[in-house]
């Protein structure tokens, strides 16, 4: 090559645009089948929809009313799969459904719960039953009976990060804070132009392109690919409030409202109750979605209709909102727009394929990724078989219980606060040992940055989990944002400006 020759950009089998749950799920599945994979995310992993969910792995009891039996069956089966794959971040959760006869008759609820118990494979989770509420119930006295059933809780943002780690460990290149500017077909190859956060640009080539841009899936096709989207997207806003703990116990409530929607009240971080979600059409920039005053009033009203403890706006400790990108089925009611996913493959003869992801829900991301691989299989004869159903996510390897792991950490690291050991066990699972390394004393964890966060943990998150900014660490990796003081936040921000010692020289640390 002469000095004036242009370098040939790297060639991948698949380039994935989008670092939400569907993008990282597809990247992990493809990399584990032996394909070379590149993934870029404009912001941090799980920056938008995938960290703004109700934190549930669930079949979707209310979807039965809309006859979405395939979706519910698939989601119910996935509860057991994800419990086994990531027991540190996916936990069984019992739901209590107070009965309000004027909204749904008891026979209808019993029939729905019978289907819920039997539509999907259920091995670990107990079935449904009727319950009666006594004088010690946190519910209002006129609510005397109800029903109870099982689903699961999940740390949604960590589910995304763990799938990105799984993709990397199978050879995928993961670039965060990297925007795809454009992609153009040249025969059987995509030429992709990208820009890092610092403004530098680079290019790559790929044999297939996956558009998993979430709320921006249609916009990305129209503006960056210069193609007409095959489906419309309905942006449905879902908002949540976090309040001090409303009731004792580790069960959740599913509350029926007069508009026939349902709202959850879910135990959160031991000290709070998470209440949500709303459903309303959203037409703005998905990156700027915020809870509205109407939504706050709506969620408070539903909670106050059910619980003895009455809430006011001043009780709210935090709010968050996200936009669900649902495939437009022309429904007049945002609550009944299908949560199912649609995969659109554009693959004219001789041209590189484009696979776009429309819709979907957190619970079924793994099945969506398997479906994506089925669509792409004809273009990659060397693609391996499915593998994700039985392979643990990072941290799930060899796990028994989070309690046992926390006890082991407490016994190993002299002086560690048991609460910190429990937090590590629930966040990192078996990878807590990778983070700790040879550390055997709390004195070796480095500077305490606040609320049990030490330099050792921050350095691990920067090195192993793509964390580079305060929100990455406090809200998406650790959930410590609710307790950090402004002074502690400023100190963490200052520390993140310091060079990371021993940082790997690779795109995966970007």
mmCIF file of N, CA and C in Angstrom, residues 11-14 184-191 205-209 346-354 379-380:
data_model
loop_
_atom_site.group_PDB
_atom_site.id
_atom_site.type_symbol
_atom_site.label_atom_id
_atom_site.label_comp_id
_atom_site.label_asym_id
_atom_site.label_seq_id
_atom_site.Cartn_x
_atom_site.Cartn_y
_atom_site.Cartn_z
ATOM 1 N N UNK A 11 -14.530 -5.167 7.984
ATOM 2 C CA UNK A 11 -15.736 -5.832 7.505
ATOM 3 C C UNK A 11 -16.300 -6.735 8.591
ATOM 4 N N UNK A 12 -17.563 -6.526 8.927
ATOM 5 C CA UNK A 12 -18.291 -7.343 9.906
ATOM 6 C C UNK A 12 -19.399 -8.116 9.199
ATOM 7 N N UNK A 13 -19.815 -9.192 9.837
ATOM 8 C CA UNK A 13 -21.009 -9.879 9.340
ATOM 9 C C UNK A 13 -22.252 -9.019 9.579
ATOM 10 N N UNK A 14 -22.392 -8.509 10.807
ATOM 11 C CA UNK A 14 -23.584 -7.750 11.176
ATOM 12 C C UNK A 14 -23.187 -6.475 11.908
ATOM 13 N N UNK A 184 -25.008 3.132 3.619
ATOM 14 C CA UNK A 184 -25.397 3.015 2.218
ATOM 15 C C UNK A 184 -25.032 1.637 1.697
ATOM 16 N N UNK A 185 -25.949 1.086 0.901
ATOM 17 C CA UNK A 185 -25.683 -0.203 0.280
ATOM 18 C C UNK A 185 -24.787 -0.016 -0.938
ATOM 19 N N UNK A 186 -23.850 -0.923 -1.075
ATOM 20 C CA UNK A 186 -23.077 -1.044 -2.306
ATOM 21 C C UNK A 186 -23.068 -2.531 -2.645
ATOM 22 N N UNK A 187 -24.097 -2.951 -3.342
ATOM 23 C CA UNK A 187 -24.233 -4.373 -3.640
ATOM 24 C C UNK A 187 -24.519 -5.158 -2.369
ATOM 25 N N UNK A 188 -23.676 -6.137 -2.106
ATOM 26 C CA UNK A 188 -23.888 -7.022 -0.966
ATOM 27 C C UNK A 188 -23.245 -6.516 0.317
ATOM 28 N N UNK A 189 -22.833 -5.249 0.342
ATOM 29 C CA UNK A 189 -22.137 -4.695 1.501
ATOM 30 C C UNK A 189 -22.755 -3.361 1.907
ATOM 31 N N UNK A 190 -22.900 -3.162 3.204
ATOM 32 C CA UNK A 190 -23.278 -1.871 3.761
ATOM 33 C C UNK A 190 -22.016 -1.085 4.089
ATOM 34 N N UNK A 191 -21.985 0.175 3.725
ATOM 35 C CA UNK A 191 -20.900 1.076 4.116
ATOM 36 C C UNK A 191 -21.472 2.026 5.166
ATOM 37 N N UNK A 205 -17.616 -1.641 7.231
ATOM 38 C CA UNK A 205 -18.469 -2.341 6.269
ATOM 39 C C UNK A 205 -19.144 -3.507 6.968
ATOM 40 N N UNK A 206 -20.334 -3.847 6.500
ATOM 41 C CA UNK A 206 -21.060 -4.965 7.094
ATOM 42 C C UNK A 206 -21.866 -5.680 6.024
ATOM 43 N N UNK A 207 -21.999 -6.984 6.197
ATOM 44 C CA UNK A 207 -22.785 -7.783 5.254
ATOM 45 C C UNK A 207 -24.286 -7.667 5.526
ATOM 46 N N UNK A 208 -24.632 -7.280 6.742
ATOM 47 C CA UNK A 208 -26.044 -7.072 7.097
ATOM 48 C C UNK A 208 -26.126 -5.950 8.108
ATOM 49 N N UNK A 209 -27.235 -5.226 8.076
ATOM 50 C CA UNK A 209 -27.460 -4.115 8.993
ATOM 51 C C UNK A 209 -28.731 -4.385 9.786
ATOM 52 N N UNK A 346 -35.613 -6.264 4.668
ATOM 53 C CA UNK A 346 -35.505 -5.753 3.308
ATOM 54 C C UNK A 346 -34.282 -6.405 2.682
ATOM 55 N N UNK A 347 -34.493 -7.232 1.682
ATOM 56 C CA UNK A 347 -33.385 -8.005 1.129
ATOM 57 C C UNK A 347 -33.628 -8.300 -0.347
ATOM 58 N N UNK A 348 -33.523 -7.253 -1.153
ATOM 59 C CA UNK A 348 -33.645 -7.467 -2.587
ATOM 60 C C UNK A 348 -32.485 -8.326 -3.089
ATOM 61 N N UNK A 349 -32.706 -9.041 -4.167
ATOM 62 C CA UNK A 349 -31.706 -9.963 -4.716
ATOM 63 C C UNK A 349 -30.371 -9.259 -4.954
ATOM 64 N N UNK A 350 -29.322 -9.827 -4.387
ATOM 65 C CA UNK A 350 -27.983 -9.302 -4.600
ATOM 66 C C UNK A 350 -27.606 -8.136 -3.723
ATOM 67 N N UNK A 351 -28.541 -7.646 -2.901
ATOM 68 C CA UNK A 351 -28.248 -6.508 -2.036
ATOM 69 C C UNK A 351 -28.122 -6.954 -0.585
ATOM 70 N N UNK A 352 -27.311 -6.229 0.177
ATOM 71 C CA UNK A 352 -27.116 -6.538 1.594
ATOM 72 C C UNK A 352 -28.436 -6.362 2.349
ATOM 73 N N UNK A 353 -28.761 -7.287 3.243
ATOM 74 C CA UNK A 353 -30.043 -7.216 3.945
ATOM 75 C C UNK A 353 -30.067 -6.142 5.022
ATOM 76 N N UNK A 354 -31.281 -5.613 5.244
ATOM 77 C CA UNK A 354 -31.566 -4.702 6.344
ATOM 78 C C UNK A 354 -32.694 -5.303 7.167
ATOM 79 N N UNK A 379 -28.518 -15.645 4.860
ATOM 80 C CA UNK A 379 -27.386 -14.858 4.381
ATOM 81 C C UNK A 379 -26.066 -15.284 5.020
ATOM 82 N N UNK A 380 -26.137 -16.179 6.015
ATOM 83 C CA UNK A 380 -24.926 -16.596 6.721
ATOM 84 C C UNK A 380 -24.958 -18.106 6.910
#
